[in-house]
mmCIF file of C-alpha atoms in Angstrom:
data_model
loop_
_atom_site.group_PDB
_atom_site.id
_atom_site.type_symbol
_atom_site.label_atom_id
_atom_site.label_comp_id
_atom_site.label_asym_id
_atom_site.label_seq_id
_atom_site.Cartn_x
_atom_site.Cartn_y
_atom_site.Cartn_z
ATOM 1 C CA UNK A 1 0.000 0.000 0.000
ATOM 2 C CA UNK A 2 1.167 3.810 0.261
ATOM 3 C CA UNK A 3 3.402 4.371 2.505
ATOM 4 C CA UNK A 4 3.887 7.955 1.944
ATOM 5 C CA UNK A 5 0.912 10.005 2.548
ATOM 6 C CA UNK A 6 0.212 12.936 0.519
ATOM 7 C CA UNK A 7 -2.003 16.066 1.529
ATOM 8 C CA UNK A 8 -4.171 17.539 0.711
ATOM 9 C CA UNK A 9 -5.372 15.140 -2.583
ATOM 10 C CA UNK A 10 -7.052 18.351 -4.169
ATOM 11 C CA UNK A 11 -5.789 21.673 -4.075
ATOM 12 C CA UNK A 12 -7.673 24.699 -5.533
ATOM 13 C CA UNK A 13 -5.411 27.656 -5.374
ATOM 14 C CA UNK A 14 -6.108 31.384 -7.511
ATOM 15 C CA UNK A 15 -4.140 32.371 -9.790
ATOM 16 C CA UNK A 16 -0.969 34.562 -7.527
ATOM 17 C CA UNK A 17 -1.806 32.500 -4.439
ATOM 18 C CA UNK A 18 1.215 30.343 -2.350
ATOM 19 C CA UNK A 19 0.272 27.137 -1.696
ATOM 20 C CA UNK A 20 1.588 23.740 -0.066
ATOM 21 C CA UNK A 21 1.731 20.427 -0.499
ATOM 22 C CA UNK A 22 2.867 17.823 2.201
ATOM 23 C CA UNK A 23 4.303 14.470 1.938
ATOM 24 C CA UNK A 24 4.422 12.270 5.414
ATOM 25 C CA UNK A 25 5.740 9.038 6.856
ATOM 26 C CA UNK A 26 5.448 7.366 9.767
ATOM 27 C CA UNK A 27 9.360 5.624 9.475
ATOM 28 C CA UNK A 28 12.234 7.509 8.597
ATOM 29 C CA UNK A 29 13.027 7.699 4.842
ATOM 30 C CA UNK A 30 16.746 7.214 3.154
ATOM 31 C CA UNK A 31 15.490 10.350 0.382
ATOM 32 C CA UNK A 32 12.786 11.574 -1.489
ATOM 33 C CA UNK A 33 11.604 12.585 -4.725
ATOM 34 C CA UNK A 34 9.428 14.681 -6.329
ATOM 35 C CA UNK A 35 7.324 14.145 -9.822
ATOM 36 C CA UNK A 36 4.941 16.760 -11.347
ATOM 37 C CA UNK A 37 2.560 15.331 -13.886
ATOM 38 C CA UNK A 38 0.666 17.646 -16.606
ATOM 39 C CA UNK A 39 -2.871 16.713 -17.489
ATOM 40 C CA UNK A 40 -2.654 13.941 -20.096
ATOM 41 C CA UNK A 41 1.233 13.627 -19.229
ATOM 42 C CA UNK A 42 3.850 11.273 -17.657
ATOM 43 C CA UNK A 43 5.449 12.500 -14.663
ATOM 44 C CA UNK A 44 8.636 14.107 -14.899
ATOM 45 C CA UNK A 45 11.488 14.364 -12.057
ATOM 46 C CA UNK A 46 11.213 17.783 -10.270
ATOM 47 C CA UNK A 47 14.099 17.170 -7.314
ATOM 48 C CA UNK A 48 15.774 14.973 -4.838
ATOM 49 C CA UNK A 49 16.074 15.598 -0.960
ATOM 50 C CA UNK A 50 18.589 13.363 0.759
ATOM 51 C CA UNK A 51 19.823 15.329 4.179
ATOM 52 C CA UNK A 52 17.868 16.456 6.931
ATOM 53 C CA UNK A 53 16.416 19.530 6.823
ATOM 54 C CA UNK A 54 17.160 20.257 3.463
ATOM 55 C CA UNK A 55 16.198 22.853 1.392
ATOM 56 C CA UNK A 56 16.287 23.606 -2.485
ATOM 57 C CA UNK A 57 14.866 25.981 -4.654
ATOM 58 C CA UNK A 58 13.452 25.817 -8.248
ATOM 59 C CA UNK A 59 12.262 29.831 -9.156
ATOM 60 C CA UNK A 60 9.236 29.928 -7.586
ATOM 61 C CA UNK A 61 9.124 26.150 -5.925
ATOM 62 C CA UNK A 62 10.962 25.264 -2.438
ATOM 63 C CA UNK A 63 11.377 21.675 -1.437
ATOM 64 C CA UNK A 64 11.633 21.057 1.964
ATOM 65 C CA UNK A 65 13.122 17.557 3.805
ATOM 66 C CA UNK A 66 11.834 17.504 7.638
ATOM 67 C CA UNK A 67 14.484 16.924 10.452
ATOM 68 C CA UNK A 68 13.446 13.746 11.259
ATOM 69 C CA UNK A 69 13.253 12.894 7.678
ATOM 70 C CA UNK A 70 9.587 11.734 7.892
ATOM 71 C CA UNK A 71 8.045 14.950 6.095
ATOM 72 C CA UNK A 72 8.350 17.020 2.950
ATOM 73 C CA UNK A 73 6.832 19.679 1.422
ATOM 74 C CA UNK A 74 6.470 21.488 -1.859
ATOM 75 C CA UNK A 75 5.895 25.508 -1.443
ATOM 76 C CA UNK A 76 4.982 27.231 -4.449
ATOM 77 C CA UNK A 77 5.093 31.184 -4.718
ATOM 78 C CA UNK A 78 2.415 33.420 -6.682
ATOM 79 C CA UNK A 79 0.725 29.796 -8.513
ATOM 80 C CA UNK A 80 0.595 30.742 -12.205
ATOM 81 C CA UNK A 81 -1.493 28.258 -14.538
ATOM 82 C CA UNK A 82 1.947 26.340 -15.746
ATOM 83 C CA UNK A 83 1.523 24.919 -12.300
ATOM 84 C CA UNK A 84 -1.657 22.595 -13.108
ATOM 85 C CA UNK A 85 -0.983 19.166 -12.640
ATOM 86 C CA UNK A 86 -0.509 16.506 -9.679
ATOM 87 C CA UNK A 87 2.824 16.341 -7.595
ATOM 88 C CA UNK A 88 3.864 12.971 -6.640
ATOM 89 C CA UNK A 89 6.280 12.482 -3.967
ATOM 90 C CA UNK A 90 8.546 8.691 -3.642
ATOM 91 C CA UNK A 91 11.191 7.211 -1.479
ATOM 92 C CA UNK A 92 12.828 3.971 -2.859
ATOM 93 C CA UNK A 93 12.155 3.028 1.137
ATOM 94 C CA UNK A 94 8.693 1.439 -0.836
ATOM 95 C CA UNK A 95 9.955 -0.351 -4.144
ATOM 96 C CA UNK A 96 9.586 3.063 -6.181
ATOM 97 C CA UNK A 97 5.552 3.174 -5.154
ATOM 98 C CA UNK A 98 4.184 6.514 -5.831
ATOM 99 C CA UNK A 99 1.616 8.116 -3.439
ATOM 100 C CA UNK A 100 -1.570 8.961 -4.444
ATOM 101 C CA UNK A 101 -0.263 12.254 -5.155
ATOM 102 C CA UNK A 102 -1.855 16.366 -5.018
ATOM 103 C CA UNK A 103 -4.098 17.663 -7.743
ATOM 104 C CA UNK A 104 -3.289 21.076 -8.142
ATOM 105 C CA UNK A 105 -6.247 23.613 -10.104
ATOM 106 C CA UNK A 106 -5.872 26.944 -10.655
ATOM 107 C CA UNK A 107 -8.730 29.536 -10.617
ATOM 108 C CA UNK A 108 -7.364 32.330 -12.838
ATOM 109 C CA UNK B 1 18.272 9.156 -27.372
ATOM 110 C CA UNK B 2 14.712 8.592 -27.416
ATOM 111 C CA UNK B 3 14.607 7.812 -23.754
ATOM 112 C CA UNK B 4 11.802 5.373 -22.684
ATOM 113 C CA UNK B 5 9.454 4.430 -25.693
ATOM 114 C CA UNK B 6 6.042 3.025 -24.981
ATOM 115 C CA UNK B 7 3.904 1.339 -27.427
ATOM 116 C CA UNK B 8 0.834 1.065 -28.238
ATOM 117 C CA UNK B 9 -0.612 4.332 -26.862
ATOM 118 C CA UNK B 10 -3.791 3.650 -27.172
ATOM 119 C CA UNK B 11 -5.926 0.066 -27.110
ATOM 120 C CA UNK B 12 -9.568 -1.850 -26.433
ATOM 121 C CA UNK B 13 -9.324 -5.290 -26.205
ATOM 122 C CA UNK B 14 -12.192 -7.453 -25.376
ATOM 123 C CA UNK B 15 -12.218 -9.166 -22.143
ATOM 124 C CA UNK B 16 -10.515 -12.558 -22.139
ATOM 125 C CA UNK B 17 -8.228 -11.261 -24.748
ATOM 126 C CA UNK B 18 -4.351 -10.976 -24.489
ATOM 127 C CA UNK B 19 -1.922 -8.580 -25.388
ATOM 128 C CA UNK B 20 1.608 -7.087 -24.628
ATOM 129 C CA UNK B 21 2.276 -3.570 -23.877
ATOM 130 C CA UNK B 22 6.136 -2.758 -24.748
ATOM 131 C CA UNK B 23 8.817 -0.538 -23.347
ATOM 132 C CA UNK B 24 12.600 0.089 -25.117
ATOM 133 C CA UNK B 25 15.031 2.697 -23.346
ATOM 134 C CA UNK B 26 17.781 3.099 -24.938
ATOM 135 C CA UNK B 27 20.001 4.807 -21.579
ATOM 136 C CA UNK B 28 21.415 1.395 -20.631
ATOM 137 C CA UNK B 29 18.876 1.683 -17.533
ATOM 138 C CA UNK B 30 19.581 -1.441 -14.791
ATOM 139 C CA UNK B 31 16.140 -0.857 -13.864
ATOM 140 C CA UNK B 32 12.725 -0.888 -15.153
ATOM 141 C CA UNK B 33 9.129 -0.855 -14.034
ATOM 142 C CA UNK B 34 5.929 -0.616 -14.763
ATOM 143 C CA UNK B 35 3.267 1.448 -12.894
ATOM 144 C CA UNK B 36 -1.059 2.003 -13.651
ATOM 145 C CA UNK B 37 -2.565 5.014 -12.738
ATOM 146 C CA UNK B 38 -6.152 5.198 -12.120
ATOM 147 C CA UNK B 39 -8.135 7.979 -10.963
ATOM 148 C CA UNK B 40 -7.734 9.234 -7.166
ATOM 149 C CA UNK B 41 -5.010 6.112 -6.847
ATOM 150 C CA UNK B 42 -1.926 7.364 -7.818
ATOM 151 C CA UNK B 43 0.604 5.304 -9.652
ATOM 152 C CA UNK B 44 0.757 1.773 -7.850
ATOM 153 C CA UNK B 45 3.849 -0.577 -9.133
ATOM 154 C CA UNK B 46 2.871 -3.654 -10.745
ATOM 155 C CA UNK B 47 6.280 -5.405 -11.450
ATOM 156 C CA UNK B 48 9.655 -4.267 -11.544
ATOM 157 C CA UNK B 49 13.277 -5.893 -12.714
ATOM 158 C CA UNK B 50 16.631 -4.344 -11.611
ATOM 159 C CA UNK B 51 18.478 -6.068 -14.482
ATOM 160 C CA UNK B 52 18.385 -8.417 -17.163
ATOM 161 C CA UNK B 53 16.906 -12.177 -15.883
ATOM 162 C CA UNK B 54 15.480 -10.717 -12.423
ATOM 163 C CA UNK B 55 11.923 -9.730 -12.474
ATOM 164 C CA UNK B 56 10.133 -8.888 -8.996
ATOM 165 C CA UNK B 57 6.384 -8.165 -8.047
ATOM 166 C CA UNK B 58 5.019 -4.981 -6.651
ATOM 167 C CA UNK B 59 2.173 -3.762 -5.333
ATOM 168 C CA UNK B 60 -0.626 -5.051 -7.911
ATOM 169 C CA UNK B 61 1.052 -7.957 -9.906
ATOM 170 C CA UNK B 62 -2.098 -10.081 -10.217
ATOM 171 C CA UNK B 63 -2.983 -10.109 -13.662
ATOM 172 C CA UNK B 64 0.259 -9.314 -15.164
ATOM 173 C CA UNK B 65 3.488 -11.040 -16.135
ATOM 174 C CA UNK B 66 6.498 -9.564 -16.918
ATOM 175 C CA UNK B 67 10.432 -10.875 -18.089
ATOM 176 C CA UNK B 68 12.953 -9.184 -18.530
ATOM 177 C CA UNK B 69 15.607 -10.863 -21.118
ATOM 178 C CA UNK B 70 17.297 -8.164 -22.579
ATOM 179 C CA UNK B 71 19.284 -4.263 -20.715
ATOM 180 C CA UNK B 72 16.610 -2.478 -22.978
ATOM 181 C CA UNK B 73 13.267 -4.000 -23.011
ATOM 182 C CA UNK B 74 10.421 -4.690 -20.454
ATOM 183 C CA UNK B 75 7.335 -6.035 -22.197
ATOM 184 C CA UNK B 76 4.195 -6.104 -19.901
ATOM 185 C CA UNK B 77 1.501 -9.179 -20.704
ATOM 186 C CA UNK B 78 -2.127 -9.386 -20.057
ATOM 187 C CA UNK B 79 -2.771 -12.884 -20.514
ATOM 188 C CA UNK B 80 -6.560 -12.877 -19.841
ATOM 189 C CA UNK B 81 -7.695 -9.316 -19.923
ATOM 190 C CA UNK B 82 -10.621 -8.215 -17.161
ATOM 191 C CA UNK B 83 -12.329 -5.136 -17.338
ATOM 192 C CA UNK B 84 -10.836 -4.167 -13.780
ATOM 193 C CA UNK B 85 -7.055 -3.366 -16.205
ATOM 194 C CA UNK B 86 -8.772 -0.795 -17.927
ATOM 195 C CA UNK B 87 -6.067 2.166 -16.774
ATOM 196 C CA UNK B 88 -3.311 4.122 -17.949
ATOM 197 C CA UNK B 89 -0.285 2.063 -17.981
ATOM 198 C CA UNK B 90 3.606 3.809 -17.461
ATOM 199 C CA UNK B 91 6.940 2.104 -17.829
ATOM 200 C CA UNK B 92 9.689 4.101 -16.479
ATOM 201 C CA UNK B 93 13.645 3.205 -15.852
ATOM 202 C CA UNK B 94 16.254 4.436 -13.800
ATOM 203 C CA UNK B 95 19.895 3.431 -13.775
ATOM 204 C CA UNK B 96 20.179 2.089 -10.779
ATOM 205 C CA UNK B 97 17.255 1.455 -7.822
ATOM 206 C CA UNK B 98 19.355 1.217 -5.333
ATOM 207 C CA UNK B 99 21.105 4.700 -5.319
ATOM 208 C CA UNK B 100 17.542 6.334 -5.632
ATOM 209 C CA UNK B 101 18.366 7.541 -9.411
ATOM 210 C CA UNK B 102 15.713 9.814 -10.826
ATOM 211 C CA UNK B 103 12.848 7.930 -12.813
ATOM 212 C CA UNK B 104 12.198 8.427 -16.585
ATOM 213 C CA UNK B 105 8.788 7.472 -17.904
ATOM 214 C CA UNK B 106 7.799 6.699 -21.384
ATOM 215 C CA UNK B 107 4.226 8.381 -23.042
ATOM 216 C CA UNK B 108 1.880 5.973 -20.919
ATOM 217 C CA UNK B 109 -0.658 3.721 -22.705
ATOM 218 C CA UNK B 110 -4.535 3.852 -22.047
ATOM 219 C CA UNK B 111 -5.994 0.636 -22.220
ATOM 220 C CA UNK B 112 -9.743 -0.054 -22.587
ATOM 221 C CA UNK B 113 -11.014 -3.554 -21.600
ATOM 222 C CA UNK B 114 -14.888 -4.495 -22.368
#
């Protein structure tokens, strides 16, 4: 099953808005990734986090890796409509199985 | 390189039918797997190989065989199709599962069973 837990599964956000999406475990996790799938797409590799408490950038989307490395989160600045799609979050902790992953919509 | 090449995209088979879905990368990948993706579920692993000869289940492998006899393909077999496979399938590849290598995935194929 899903180990990884994603929240929120939907997220409505208008168009300038910040908004964030969570990824949680209830064991400690060696890394994590971070896929972003377009409607009608394949998901594409966004990032890896490997240390605790990491932090990277991408313009206007921070990755986050919790201390305890059992949390992540995606932040992203002023959405814009490029930003549609889901965000998938994986650790190789779970044979490469995806979580359900975050819808994102944006209201323009 | 073409990366990871799915084919067909698109197919309806009748239940009870059979068919293989293919996958080529051409990046020398040690590993490949193959994922479906249904609505509200995510992408849930249904059988993965990290290298020629070893083949392994994942989380949904009822239904579906897999083998693995060459680096650069990963064919995916529906032996008695149900209409519970209709989904999106996905191959992807990485170079190496264990050092949590980056995923590439080919186009995805939607499959109808009736």
């Amino acid at each position: 099953g899903q180990q990884v837990m994603q929240i929120p599964q939907y997220q409505h956000v208008q168009e300038g808005e910040d908004f964030t999406t969570y990824c949680n475990s209830s064991t400690t996790l060696s890394n994590i990734q971070w896929y972003k799938q377009r409607p009608g797409g394949h998901p594409v590799f966004l990032i890896q986090l490997v240390k605790s408490g990491e932090v990277k950038k991408q313009k206007r989307l921070t990755f986050q890796f919790g201390e305890a490395k059992k949390n992540s989160s995606l932040h992203i600045t002023a959405t814009q409509t490029t930003d549609v799609g889901t965000y998938f979050c994986l650790s190789n902790d779970y044979k490469l199985s995806f979580g359900a992953g975050t819808t994102v919509t944006v209201r323009a | 390189n073409a990366g990871v090449t799915q084919t067909p995209k698109f197919q309806v088979l009748k239940t009870g039918q059979s068919m293989t879905l293919q996958c080529a990368q051409d990046m020398n990948h040690e590993y490949m797997s193959w994922y479906r993706q249904d609505p509200g579920m995510g992408l849930r692993l249904i059988h993965y190989s990290v290298g020629a000869g070893i083949t392994d289940q994942g989380e949904v492998p009822n239904g579906y065989n897999v083998s693995r006899s060459t680096t650069e393909d990963f064919p995916l077999r529906l032996l008695s199709a149900a209409p519970s496979q209709t989904s999106v399938y996905f191959c992807a590849s990485s170079y190496s599962m264990a050092d949590s290598a980056e995923l590439f995935f080919g186009s995805g194929t939607q499959l109808s069973v009736l």
